[in-house]
Coordinates of C-alpha atoms in Angstrom, one line a residue:
M1 CA 45.2 -71.9 -1.7
D2 CA 42.0 -71.6 -3.6
S3 CA 39.7 -69.5 -1.5
L4 CA 37.0 -67.0 -2.0
S5 CA 35.7 -65.4 1.2
V6 CA 32.6 -63.2 1.2
A7 CA 31.3 -61.3 4.2
G8 CA 33.1 -63.4 6.8
A9 CA 34.0 -66.6 4.9
T10 CA 30.5 -67.0 3.3
T11 CA 29.4 -66.6 -0.3
V12 CA 26.0 -66.6 -2.0
I13 CA 24.0 -69.8 -1.8
G14 CA 20.5 -70.6 -2.9
D15 CA 18.4 -71.5 -6.0
L16 CA 19.0 -70.4 -9.6
E17 CA 17.7 -66.9 -9.1
D18 CA 19.9 -66.4 -6.0
N19 CA 23.2 -68.1 -6.8
G20 CA 23.2 -67.4 -10.5
V21 CA 25.7 -70.1 -11.5
Y22 CA 25.9 -70.4 -15.3
S23 CA 27.9 -72.8 -17.5
K24 CA 28.6 -72.1 -21.1
T25 CA 28.3 -75.8 -21.9
D26 CA 25.2 -76.9 -19.9
A27 CA 23.2 -73.6 -19.6
Y28 CA 21.9 -72.9 -16.1
R29 CA 23.1 -75.2 -13.3
K30 CA 20.8 -76.0 -10.4
N31 CA 22.8 -75.9 -7.2
R32 CA 20.0 -77.4 -5.1
Q33 CA 17.9 -80.4 -5.9
P34 CA 14.7 -81.3 -4.0
S35 CA 14.9 -84.4 -1.9
S36 CA 12.6 -87.4 -2.4
S37 CA 10.4 -86.2 0.5
G38 CA 9.9 -82.8 -1.1
T39 CA 12.3 -80.9 1.2
R40 CA 15.5 -79.3 0.1
G41 CA 18.8 -80.9 1.1
P42 CA 22.0 -79.0 1.8
A43 CA 23.4 -76.9 -1.0
P44 CA 26.4 -78.4 -2.7
Q45 CA 29.6 -76.4 -2.5
R46 CA 30.2 -73.8 -5.2
F47 CA 33.5 -72.8 -6.6
G48 CA 33.5 -69.8 -4.3
D49 CA 32.6 -71.6 -1.1
N50 CA 35.8 -72.7 0.7
L51 CA 36.8 -73.0 4.3
D52 CA 38.2 -70.1 6.2
Y53 CA 42.0 -70.2 6.7
M54 CA 41.7 -70.1 10.5
D55 CA 39.2 -73.0 10.6
E56 CA 42.0 -75.4 9.9
K57 CA 44.3 -76.4 12.7
R58 CA 47.8 -75.1 12.1
Q59 CA 51.0 -75.4 14.1
Y60 CA 51.8 -72.4 16.3
F61 CA 48.9 -70.5 15.0
V62 CA 46.3 -69.3 17.5
R63 CA 43.1 -67.4 16.9
I64 CA 42.5 -64.4 19.2
G65 CA 39.3 -65.1 21.0
E66 CA 37.3 -63.6 23.9
G67 CA 40.4 -63.6 26.2
G68 CA 42.1 -61.2 23.8
L69 CA 45.8 -61.0 22.9
L70 CA 47.2 -62.0 26.2
A71 CA 45.2 -65.2 26.4
A72 CA 46.3 -66.1 22.8
L73 CA 49.9 -65.5 23.7
E74 CA 49.6 -67.8 26.7
K75 CA 48.1 -70.5 24.5
L76 CA 50.8 -70.1 21.9
D77 CA 53.4 -70.3 24.7
Q78 CA 52.0 -73.6 25.9
E79 CA 52.0 -75.0 22.3
L80 CA 55.7 -74.0 21.9
V81 CA 56.6 -75.7 25.2
Q82 CA 54.7 -78.8 24.3
G83 CA 56.6 -78.9 20.9
G84 CA 59.9 -78.8 22.6
H85 CA 60.7 -75.1 22.1
Q86 CA 61.5 -72.3 24.5
H87 CA 58.9 -70.2 26.2
L88 CA 57.5 -67.3 24.3
L89 CA 56.5 -65.4 27.5
S90 CA 59.4 -64.0 29.5
K91 CA 59.7 -65.0 33.2
K92 CA 61.3 -61.7 34.3
K93 CA 59.8 -60.1 37.3
P94 CA 59.0 -56.4 37.2
I95 CA 60.2 -53.9 39.9
T96 CA 59.2 -50.3 40.6
W97 CA 62.4 -48.3 41.0
A98 CA 64.6 -48.8 37.9
G99 CA 64.8 -50.2 34.4
R100 CA 62.9 -50.1 31.2
E101 CA 59.2 -49.4 31.7
V102 CA 56.3 -51.5 30.2
G103 CA 53.1 -49.6 30.8
L104 CA 49.5 -50.8 31.3
G105 CA 48.0 -52.0 28.1
Q106 CA 51.4 -52.7 26.6
I107 CA 53.7 -55.6 25.9
G108 CA 57.4 -55.6 26.0
K109 CA 59.6 -57.3 23.4
I110 CA 63.0 -59.0 24.1
N111 CA 65.4 -60.3 21.5
H112 CA 66.7 -63.5 23.1
G113 CA 69.4 -64.7 20.7
G114 CA 67.2 -64.1 17.7
Q115 CA 64.1 -65.6 19.3
P116 CA 61.2 -63.5 20.6
K117 CA 60.4 -63.1 24.3
I118 CA 57.2 -61.2 25.3
I119 CA 56.7 -59.3 28.6
T120 CA 53.0 -59.1 29.5
K121 CA 53.2 -57.7 33.1
P122 CA 53.5 -53.9 33.5
G123 CA 56.4 -52.4 35.5
R124 CA 60.1 -51.7 35.2
Y125 CA 62.7 -54.2 34.1
P126 CA 66.3 -53.4 35.2
G127 CA 69.3 -54.3 33.0
F128 CA 72.6 -55.8 33.9
P129 CA 73.8 -56.4 36.6
F130 CA 70.4 -56.4 38.3
G131 CA 68.8 -58.7 35.7
N132 CA 70.0 -61.5 33.5
W133 CA 70.4 -59.8 30.1
W134 CA 73.0 -62.2 28.7
A135 CA 72.4 -62.6 25.0
R136 CA 69.3 -60.5 25.4
S137 CA 68.3 -57.0 24.2
F138 CA 65.2 -54.9 24.8
G139 CA 63.1 -54.6 21.6
G140 CA 60.7 -51.9 22.7
T141 CA 57.0 -51.9 23.5
N142 CA 53.7 -52.1 21.6
E143 CA 50.1 -51.4 22.5
I144 CA 48.1 -54.5 23.0
S145 CA 45.4 -53.1 20.7
E146 CA 47.7 -52.4 17.7
T147 CA 46.5 -53.9 14.5
V148 CA 49.8 -55.5 13.4
I149 CA 52.8 -56.4 15.5
E150 CA 55.8 -58.2 13.9
F151 CA 58.9 -59.2 15.9
N152 CA 61.5 -61.9 15.2
G153 CA 59.0 -64.3 13.5
L154 CA 56.2 -63.5 15.8
T155 CA 53.1 -62.0 14.0
V156 CA 50.1 -60.5 15.7
V157 CA 47.1 -59.3 13.6
Q158 CA 44.0 -57.8 15.0
V159 CA 41.3 -56.1 12.8
S160 CA 38.1 -54.3 13.6
Q161 CA 34.7 -54.5 11.9
N162 CA 35.5 -52.6 8.7
Q163 CA 39.1 -53.7 8.4
A164 CA 40.5 -56.7 6.5
A165 CA 44.1 -57.8 6.8
V166 CA 45.7 -59.6 3.8
V167 CA 48.4 -62.0 5.1
S168 CA 50.8 -64.4 3.3
D169 CA 51.8 -67.4 5.4
P170 CA 55.2 -69.2 5.3
Q171 CA 54.0 -71.4 2.3
N172 CA 53.0 -68.2 0.4
Q173 CA 49.4 -68.9 0.7
V174 CA 47.4 -65.7 0.9
F175 CA 44.4 -65.4 3.3
V176 CA 42.2 -62.6 4.7
I177 CA 41.4 -61.9 8.3
K178 CA 38.1 -60.1 9.1
N179 CA 36.5 -59.2 12.5
G180 CA 39.2 -60.9 14.6
G181 CA 42.8 -61.8 14.6
F182 CA 45.5 -64.3 15.3
V183 CA 48.9 -64.8 16.9
A184 CA 51.5 -67.0 15.0
L185 CA 55.1 -67.9 15.3
A186 CA 56.8 -69.0 12.1
L187 CA 59.8 -71.2 12.7
Q188 CA 60.4 -71.5 9.0
G189 CA 59.5 -68.6 6.7
S190 CA 57.2 -65.8 8.0
Y191 CA 53.7 -64.5 8.1
D192 CA 53.8 -61.3 6.1
V193 CA 51.0 -58.7 6.5
L194 CA 50.6 -57.4 2.9
S195 CA 47.9 -54.8 3.6
V196 CA 45.1 -53.7 5.9
V197 CA 42.1 -52.7 3.9
D198 CA 39.2 -50.4 4.8
Q199 CA 36.4 -52.3 3.2
T200 CA 33.9 -49.4 3.3
H201 CA 36.2 -47.0 1.5
L202 CA 37.8 -48.8 -1.4
P203 CA 39.7 -46.4 -3.7
N204 CA 38.8 -47.5 -7.2
R205 CA 35.3 -46.6 -8.4
I206 CA 33.8 -48.5 -11.3
I207 CA 31.4 -46.4 -13.4
D208 CA 29.2 -47.4 -16.3
H209 CA 30.4 -44.9 -18.9
T210 CA 27.1 -45.0 -20.8
T211 CA 24.7 -44.1 -17.9
Q212 CA 27.3 -42.8 -15.5
A213 CA 25.9 -45.1 -12.8
V214 CA 28.3 -46.2 -10.0
L215 CA 28.6 -50.0 -10.3
G216 CA 30.9 -50.6 -7.3
Y217 CA 34.3 -50.1 -5.8
T218 CA 37.4 -52.3 -6.0
H219 CA 40.9 -52.6 -4.5
E220 CA 43.7 -54.9 -5.5
V221 CA 46.3 -56.0 -3.0
K222 CA 49.7 -56.9 -4.6
M223 CA 52.7 -58.7 -3.3
L224 CA 56.4 -58.3 -4.3
S225 CA 58.1 -61.4 -5.5
R226 CA 61.5 -62.2 -6.9
T227 CA 61.7 -64.9 -9.5
G228 CA 65.5 -65.5 -9.6
N229 CA 68.9 -64.2 -9.1
G230 CA 69.5 -60.8 -10.7
V231 CA 65.8 -60.5 -11.5
A232 CA 64.1 -57.4 -10.2
T233 CA 61.1 -57.9 -8.0
Q234 CA 57.7 -57.8 -9.5
E235 CA 54.2 -57.2 -8.1
Y236 CA 51.5 -59.7 -8.3
V237 CA 47.8 -59.3 -7.4
V238 CA 47.0 -61.7 -4.6
A239 CA 43.6 -60.3 -3.4
T240 CA 40.8 -58.3 -4.8
F241 CA 38.3 -56.5 -2.6
L242 CA 34.8 -55.5 -3.8
D243 CA 32.2 -53.2 -2.4
I244 CA 29.0 -53.6 -4.5
P245 CA 26.1 -51.2 -3.8
A246 CA 22.6 -52.3 -3.4
N247 CA 20.8 -53.5 -6.5
N248 CA 24.1 -54.2 -8.2
C249 CA 26.0 -57.4 -8.8
A250 CA 29.3 -58.8 -10.1
I251 CA 30.1 -61.7 -12.4
L252 CA 32.8 -64.1 -11.4
Q253 CA 34.4 -66.7 -13.7
K254 CA 36.2 -70.0 -13.0
G255 CA 37.0 -71.8 -16.1
D256 CA 33.8 -72.1 -18.2
E257 CA 31.5 -71.4 -15.3
L258 CA 30.0 -68.1 -14.3
E259 CA 28.6 -67.0 -11.0
I260 CA 26.7 -63.9 -9.7
L261 CA 28.1 -62.1 -6.7
P262 CA 25.4 -60.0 -5.0
A263 CA 25.6 -56.6 -3.4
G264 CA 27.8 -56.3 -0.3
Q265 CA 31.5 -56.4 0.7
H266 CA 33.5 -59.3 -0.8
Y267 CA 37.1 -60.3 -1.4
I268 CA 38.7 -62.8 -3.8
T269 CA 42.0 -64.6 -3.1
N270 CA 41.6 -67.6 -5.4
P271 CA 43.8 -67.1 -8.5
N272 CA 41.4 -69.3 -10.5
I273 CA 38.5 -66.9 -10.1
T274 CA 38.3 -63.9 -12.3
L275 CA 36.2 -60.8 -11.9
R276 CA 34.5 -60.4 -15.2
K277 CA 32.2 -57.4 -14.9
L278 CA 30.0 -55.3 -12.6
F279 CA 26.4 -54.5 -13.5
T280 CA 23.5 -52.6 -12.1
K281 CA 20.0 -54.2 -12.0
G282 CA 18.2 -50.8 -11.7
E283 CA 16.5 -49.0 -14.5
C284 CA 18.8 -47.1 -16.9
Q285 CA 18.1 -44.7 -19.7
T286 CA 20.1 -42.9 -22.4
E287 CA 20.0 -41.5 -25.9
M288 CA 21.4 -43.4 -28.7
P289 CA 22.4 -41.9 -32.1
T290 CA 22.2 -44.4 -35.0
K291 CA 24.5 -44.8 -38.0
D292 CA 23.2 -43.7 -41.4
L293 CA 20.1 -45.5 -42.5
F294 CA 18.6 -45.5 -46.0
T295 CA 14.9 -45.3 -46.9
R296 CA 13.4 -47.3 -49.7
D297 CA 14.1 -44.4 -52.1
Q298 CA 17.8 -44.2 -50.9
V299 CA 17.5 -41.1 -48.8
P300 CA 20.1 -41.2 -45.9
V301 CA 18.7 -40.5 -42.5
S302 CA 20.2 -40.5 -39.0
L303 CA 18.0 -41.1 -36.0
T304 CA 18.4 -40.3 -32.3
I305 CA 16.4 -42.7 -30.1
Y306 CA 15.6 -42.8 -26.4
L307 CA 16.1 -46.2 -24.7
K308 CA 15.0 -47.2 -21.2
W309 CA 15.9 -50.7 -19.9
Q310 CA 16.5 -52.9 -16.9
L311 CA 19.0 -55.8 -16.7
I312 CA 17.3 -58.8 -15.1
E313 CA 19.8 -61.7 -15.9
P314 CA 23.4 -60.5 -16.0
L315 CA 24.7 -64.0 -16.7
K316 CA 23.0 -64.0 -20.1
L317 CA 24.5 -60.7 -21.1
T318 CA 28.0 -61.8 -19.9
T319 CA 27.7 -65.1 -21.8
H320 CA 27.1 -63.2 -25.1
G321 CA 30.3 -61.2 -24.5
Y322 CA 28.8 -57.7 -24.1
E323 CA 30.4 -55.3 -21.6
T324 CA 27.2 -53.3 -20.9
P325 CA 23.5 -53.7 -21.7
Y326 CA 23.7 -50.6 -23.8
D327 CA 26.2 -52.3 -26.2
A328 CA 23.8 -55.2 -26.7
L329 CA 20.8 -52.9 -27.3
R330 CA 22.8 -50.6 -29.6
D331 CA 23.7 -53.4 -32.0
K332 CA 20.2 -54.8 -32.0
A333 CA 18.5 -51.4 -32.4
Q334 CA 20.8 -50.5 -35.3
S335 CA 19.9 -53.8 -37.1
I336 CA 16.2 -53.5 -36.5
L337 CA 16.0 -49.8 -37.5
T338 CA 17.9 -50.5 -40.6
Q339 CA 15.3 -53.1 -41.7
I340 CA 12.4 -50.9 -40.8
I341 CA 13.7 -47.7 -42.5
A342 CA 14.6 -49.7 -45.6
H343 CA 10.8 -50.3 -46.1
L344 CA 9.7 -46.7 -45.7
D345 CA 9.6 -43.8 -48.1
Y346 CA 11.1 -40.5 -47.5
S347 CA 7.7 -38.8 -47.8
S348 CA 6.2 -40.9 -44.9
M349 CA 9.2 -40.1 -42.7
V350 CA 9.3 -36.4 -43.3
K351 CA 5.8 -35.9 -42.1
Q352 CA 6.3 -37.7 -38.7
R353 CA 9.2 -36.5 -36.6
S354 CA 8.8 -38.4 -33.3
I355 CA 6.7 -41.1 -31.7
D356 CA 5.1 -41.6 -28.3
P357 CA 4.8 -45.3 -27.3
N358 CA 1.7 -44.4 -25.2
D359 CA -0.1 -42.7 -28.1
T360 CA -3.1 -44.8 -29.2
L361 CA -5.2 -42.1 -30.9
D362 CA -3.9 -42.8 -34.4
D363 CA -6.6 -44.5 -36.7
G364 CA -4.2 -45.1 -39.6
S365 CA -6.1 -42.8 -42.0
D366 CA -3.2 -40.3 -42.1
P367 CA -0.4 -41.3 -44.7
S368 CA 2.2 -40.1 -42.2
T369 CA 1.3 -43.0 -39.8
A370 CA 3.5 -45.4 -41.7
F371 CA 6.6 -44.3 -39.9
L372 CA 4.8 -44.2 -36.6
D373 CA 3.2 -47.6 -37.0
A374 CA 6.4 -49.3 -38.2
L375 CA 8.4 -48.0 -35.3
R376 CA 5.7 -48.8 -32.7
S377 CA 4.7 -52.2 -33.9
R378 CA 8.1 -53.5 -35.1
A379 CA 11.0 -51.6 -33.5
M380 CA 9.5 -51.8 -30.0
D381 CA 8.4 -55.4 -30.2
D382 CA 11.4 -56.7 -32.1
L383 CA 13.9 -54.9 -29.8
H384 CA 12.0 -56.1 -26.7
N385 CA 12.2 -59.7 -27.9
A386 CA 15.8 -59.4 -28.8
A387 CA 16.7 -57.8 -25.5
L388 CA 15.2 -60.7 -23.6
E389 CA 17.9 -63.0 -25.1
Y390 CA 20.5 -60.9 -23.3
G391 CA 18.6 -60.8 -20.0
I392 CA 17.4 -57.2 -20.6
V393 CA 13.8 -55.9 -20.3
L394 CA 13.1 -53.0 -22.6
K395 CA 10.9 -50.5 -20.8
D396 CA 10.6 -47.7 -23.3
L397 CA 11.7 -46.6 -26.8
A398 CA 11.1 -43.2 -28.6
V399 CA 12.5 -41.4 -31.6
I400 CA 13.8 -38.0 -30.3
D401 CA 15.2 -36.6 -33.6
R402 CA 16.0 -37.5 -37.2
Q403 CA 18.4 -35.8 -39.6
F404 CA 18.3 -36.2 -43.4
K405 CA 21.6 -36.1 -45.2
G406 CA 22.8 -35.3 -48.7
D407 CA 21.1 -33.1 -51.3
I408 CA 17.7 -33.8 -49.9
A409 CA 18.9 -32.6 -46.5
S410 CA 19.9 -29.2 -47.9
T411 CA 16.5 -28.9 -49.7
M412 CA 14.7 -29.9 -46.6
D413 CA 16.6 -27.3 -44.6
K414 CA 15.6 -24.6 -47.1
L415 CA 12.0 -25.7 -47.1
T416 CA 12.0 -25.9 -43.3
T417 CA 13.6 -22.5 -43.0
R418 CA 10.9 -21.0 -45.3
A419 CA 8.2 -22.7 -43.4
L420 CA 9.6 -21.5 -40.1
Q421 CA 9.9 -18.0 -41.4
A422 CA 6.3 -18.0 -42.5
Q423 CA 5.3 -19.4 -39.2
V424 CA 7.3 -16.7 -37.4
E425 CA 5.8 -13.9 -39.6
A426 CA 2.3 -15.3 -39.0
A427 CA 3.0 -15.5 -35.3
N428 CA 4.3 -11.9 -35.3
V429 CA 1.2 -10.7 -37.0
D430 CA -1.0 -12.6 -34.6
R431 CA 1.0 -11.2 -31.8
E432 CA 0.7 -7.6 -33.0
N433 CA -3.0 -8.0 -33.5
S434 CA -3.4 -9.5 -30.2
N435 CA -1.4 -6.6 -28.7
K436 CA -3.6 -4.0 -30.4
V437 CA -6.8 -5.8 -29.2
K438 CA -5.4 -6.0 -25.7
K439 CA -4.4 -2.3 -25.8
E440 CA -7.9 -1.2 -26.9
Q441 CA -9.4 -3.5 -24.3
G442 CA -7.1 -1.9 -21.7
A443 CA -8.1 1.7 -22.9
L444 CA -11.8 0.7 -22.7
Q445 CA -11.3 -0.7 -19.2
V446 CA -9.5 2.5 -18.2
A447 CA -12.4 4.7 -19.6
Q448 CA -14.9 2.6 -17.8
V449 CA -13.0 3.0 -14.6
Q450 CA -12.7 6.7 -15.0
A451 CA -16.4 7.0 -15.8
S452 CA -17.2 5.0 -12.7
V453 CA -14.9 7.4 -10.7
R454 CA -16.6 10.5 -12.1
K455 CA -20.0 9.1 -11.4
A456 CA -19.0 8.3 -7.8
N457 CA -17.6 11.8 -7.4
A458 CA -20.8 13.4 -8.7
D459 CA -22.9 11.2 -6.5
A460 CA -20.8 12.2 -3.5
E461 CA -21.0 16.0 -4.4
A462 CA -24.8 15.8 -4.8
Y463 CA -25.2 14.0 -1.6
A464 CA -23.0 16.6 0.1
V465 CA -25.1 19.5 -1.3
V466 CA -28.4 17.9 -0.2
A467 CA -27.0 17.2 3.2
N468 CA -25.7 20.8 3.6
A469 CA -29.1 22.2 2.5
K470 CA -31.0 19.9 4.8
A471 CA -28.6 20.9 7.6
R472 CA -29.1 24.7 6.9
A473 CA -32.9 24.3 6.8
E474 CA -32.9 22.4 10.0
A475 CA -30.6 25.0 11.6
L476 CA -32.9 27.9 10.5
Q477 CA -35.9 26.0 11.7
I478 CA -34.3 25.4 15.1
D479 CA -33.2 29.1 15.2
A480 CA -36.7 30.5 14.3
T481 CA -38.3 28.1 16.9
A482 CA -35.8 29.3 19.5
R483 CA -36.4 33.0 18.7
A484 CA -40.1 32.6 18.7
E485 CA -40.0 30.8 22.0
A486 CA -37.7 33.6 23.4
T487 CA -40.0 36.3 22.2
R488 CA -43.0 34.5 23.6
L489 CA -41.2 34.0 27.0
S490 CA -40.0 37.7 26.9
A491 CA -43.5 39.0 26.2
R492 CA -45.0 36.8 28.9
A493 CA -42.4 38.0 31.3
A494 CA -43.1 41.7 30.4
A495 CA -46.8 41.2 30.7
D496 CA -46.3 39.5 34.1
A497 CA -44.1 42.4 35.2
I498 CA -46.7 45.0 34.1
R499 CA -49.4 43.0 35.7
L500 CA -47.5 42.8 38.9
K501 CA -46.6 46.4 38.9
S502 CA -50.2 47.5 38.2
S503 CA -51.3 45.3 41.0
A504 CA -48.7 46.8 43.3
D505 CA -49.7 50.4 42.2
G506 CA -53.3 49.6 42.8
E507 CA -52.6 48.5 46.3
V508 CA -51.1 51.9 47.3
T509 CA -53.7 54.0 49.1
D510 CA -51.6 56.9 50.5
V511 CA -52.1 60.1 48.6
F512 CA -48.6 61.3 49.1
A513 CA -47.2 58.1 47.9
R514 CA -49.3 58.2 44.9
E515 CA -48.1 61.8 44.2
M516 CA -44.5 60.8 44.7
E517 CA -44.9 57.9 42.3
M518 CA -46.5 60.2 39.7
R519 CA -43.5 62.6 40.1
R520 CA -41.0 59.8 39.6
I521 CA -42.8 58.7 36.5
E522 CA -42.7 62.3 35.2
V523 CA -39.0 62.5 36.0
E524 CA -38.4 59.3 34.0
R525 CA -40.4 60.5 31.1
V526 CA -38.5 63.8 31.0
A527 CA -35.2 61.9 31.4
A528 CA -36.1 59.9 28.4
Y529 CA -35.9 63.0 26.2
G530 CA -32.2 63.6 26.9
D531 CA -30.3 66.6 28.2
K532 CA -30.6 68.6 25.0
A533 CA -34.4 68.7 25.0
V534 CA -36.2 72.1 25.6
F535 CA -39.6 72.2 27.0
V536 CA -41.9 75.2 26.2
P537 CA -45.0 75.7 28.4
T538 CA -48.2 76.0 26.4
T539 CA -50.7 76.4 29.2
A540 CA -51.8 79.5 31.0
E541 CA -50.5 78.2 34.1
G542 CA -47.2 77.8 32.4
A543 CA -47.2 81.4 31.2
N544 CA -48.1 82.8 34.7
G545 CA -45.7 80.7 36.6
G546 CA -43.0 80.4 34.0
I547 CA -40.1 80.7 36.3
Q548 CA -41.3 78.1 38.7
N549 CA -42.1 75.6 35.9
A550 CA -38.8 76.3 34.2
M551 CA -36.9 75.5 37.4
T552 CA -38.9 72.4 37.9
M553 CA -38.3 71.2 34.4
G554 CA -34.6 72.0 34.6
Y555 CA -34.2 70.2 37.8
A556 CA -36.0 67.2 36.4
A557 CA -33.8 67.2 33.2
G558 CA -30.7 67.3 35.4
L559 CA -31.9 64.4 37.5
G560 CA -32.8 62.4 34.4
N561 CA -29.3 63.0 32.9
E562 CA -27.6 61.8 36.0
M563 CA -29.8 58.7 36.2
R564 CA -29.0 58.0 32.6
K565 CA -25.2 58.2 33.2
E566 CA -25.5 55.8 36.2
V567 CA -27.4 53.4 34.0
V568 CA -24.7 53.6 31.3
Q569 CA -22.0 53.0 33.9
L570 CA -23.8 50.0 35.3
Q571 CA -24.1 48.6 31.9

C-alpha cells in the first residue's frame, strides 16, 4: 500500500513556500489555486497525503477506542458471531477456590482447538473434571496494558505517545500505528508486528560532515522475506522513521517530483517515495582551501577562504544534484577565484594578504588594492549571484590565508624570514629601550618616594622637638607660678602667725607670766645652740655669781637638748 504518514497520518500542506513540491519538468508546482471568489479552495492531495490504514473498514479489525482493550474485544467478538464464527470471548465462569488464576488487569488465553479464546473476568478457572477442558488448553495470561499480544491469529497492539508500531497485515501491506491501537483476528494469514519504535530516540544520527551540524535522526524497519524454496530469507526495508530537528528539513522524491518534509517526527512506508537528503536552513560557516591558482605572470598560489551561508530553498540545491551547500559553493568559488587570480599580478597579491568585506576605507590609490578590489567586487558578487541559483544566500566571504608555491615561494619565504628577523630585532631593541626607560622611571619614582618619606620624618621630628620645648616651658612656668604662690602663702601664714602671737603676748598683763615667757624664750634660744655649746659670762654679775649662772645655763642646755630629741622623734 502506498502510504506516507506524518505526525498522525498528516503531511505538510500549504503554498509553495510551505509544501515545497518541485518537479524537474515543470519547475515549481502550485498545490493551491485561488478560487474565483478570491478565497482558497481545499488543497489537492500530494503524493505523501494518503489515508490512514485504520480509517478504512476492514474485516475483523477493530480500533481500540475510549473503552479500551476489553471493549474492542467485545466488539470483535460480535463481528465474529455475525460472520458465522465462534465466540472470541470465553463463557467460562470464574470461582474462588481452585484453578488457574487470572488477576485484575489481566486477560487469560485459551487454545480451543487452534482457535483463540479470551478470558476477561478475573478469578480462578478449574480444570477437568470441574470444567469443560475438552480440546482446550490454558495459554497463560497477559497484562491488559501490554503493547503487543499475539495468540493463535489474534493480534493486539497498543502504543503510547512516543511509540510507533510497524505492522504487516495478511496481504503483506505495511502500516504504522501511533497514539492508539487495534485488535484483529486474521483467519487467513497473520498480522505481524515488525517493530515498536521510540520516535524521540532514533538510533542513526545524520551529520553534515562539512559543518558537523546534526541534520536529523533516522531508523529503518526491515522485514524478513523468503523468495522461494531453498532460498535464504532476506531483509527488506518496509518503513523509515525520521526525526528532523527545528529549522531543518528533508527532501523526498517520487518519480521526477520532489517534496520538502519539514521539521518533526515522520515515517515513510510507501516504497515509491525515497528519502533524498536532509538539510539545515540555519546559518553555516567553514573554511575552504582552494586548488592551485595561477596569476597572470604564472605564479601558483593556494588560497584559504572563509565562507558563511544559509540555505533558503533546498529543492533547488537537490535538483542540481549537490549533496550539501558546501559542495555547490566550493565548485563555484573555485571557478570564480580562478578567473579573478588569472587577471592579477604576483606583485599586487603579495602586498595584500587578507580582505575584510566590511572595510570601505580604501580609496584605490594604493597599488596593493587590486587584489582587494577584485575579490570584494567580483568574488563576493559573483559567488552570491551563483549561490542564489542553488537556493543559497551567501552571507560572508573573506580570504584567510594564501600560500605561494614553486621557486617564488622559497624566495618569498626567505624574504619573509629576513623581514621577520628584522622586525623581531627592531622589536627587541625597542623593548630593551622601553625597559631601560621604565627602569629609570621606576628609580626616579623610588627616589621621590624616599625623599618624601625623609621630609615627612624631618617634619615629624621638628614638630616633636618644638612640642617638647613648649611642654617643658609650660611646665617650668607652671612650677614657678606654683612655688611663688606657695612662698607667698607661706610668708603670709608666717606673718599672720607672728602677728597673732604678738597680739597674744601684748594681751598678757601678769608680771610673772611675762617673766616665765621670757625664760621660755631664753631656753629655746639656748637650745638652739646645741648640747656642745659653751657659754662664758662676760659681765660682772657673771663673774661674781659664776656658779649660779653656770648651773642655770647648764640646766637650760639640758632642757634644750631634751626638747630637741623629742622634736626629732616626733618628726
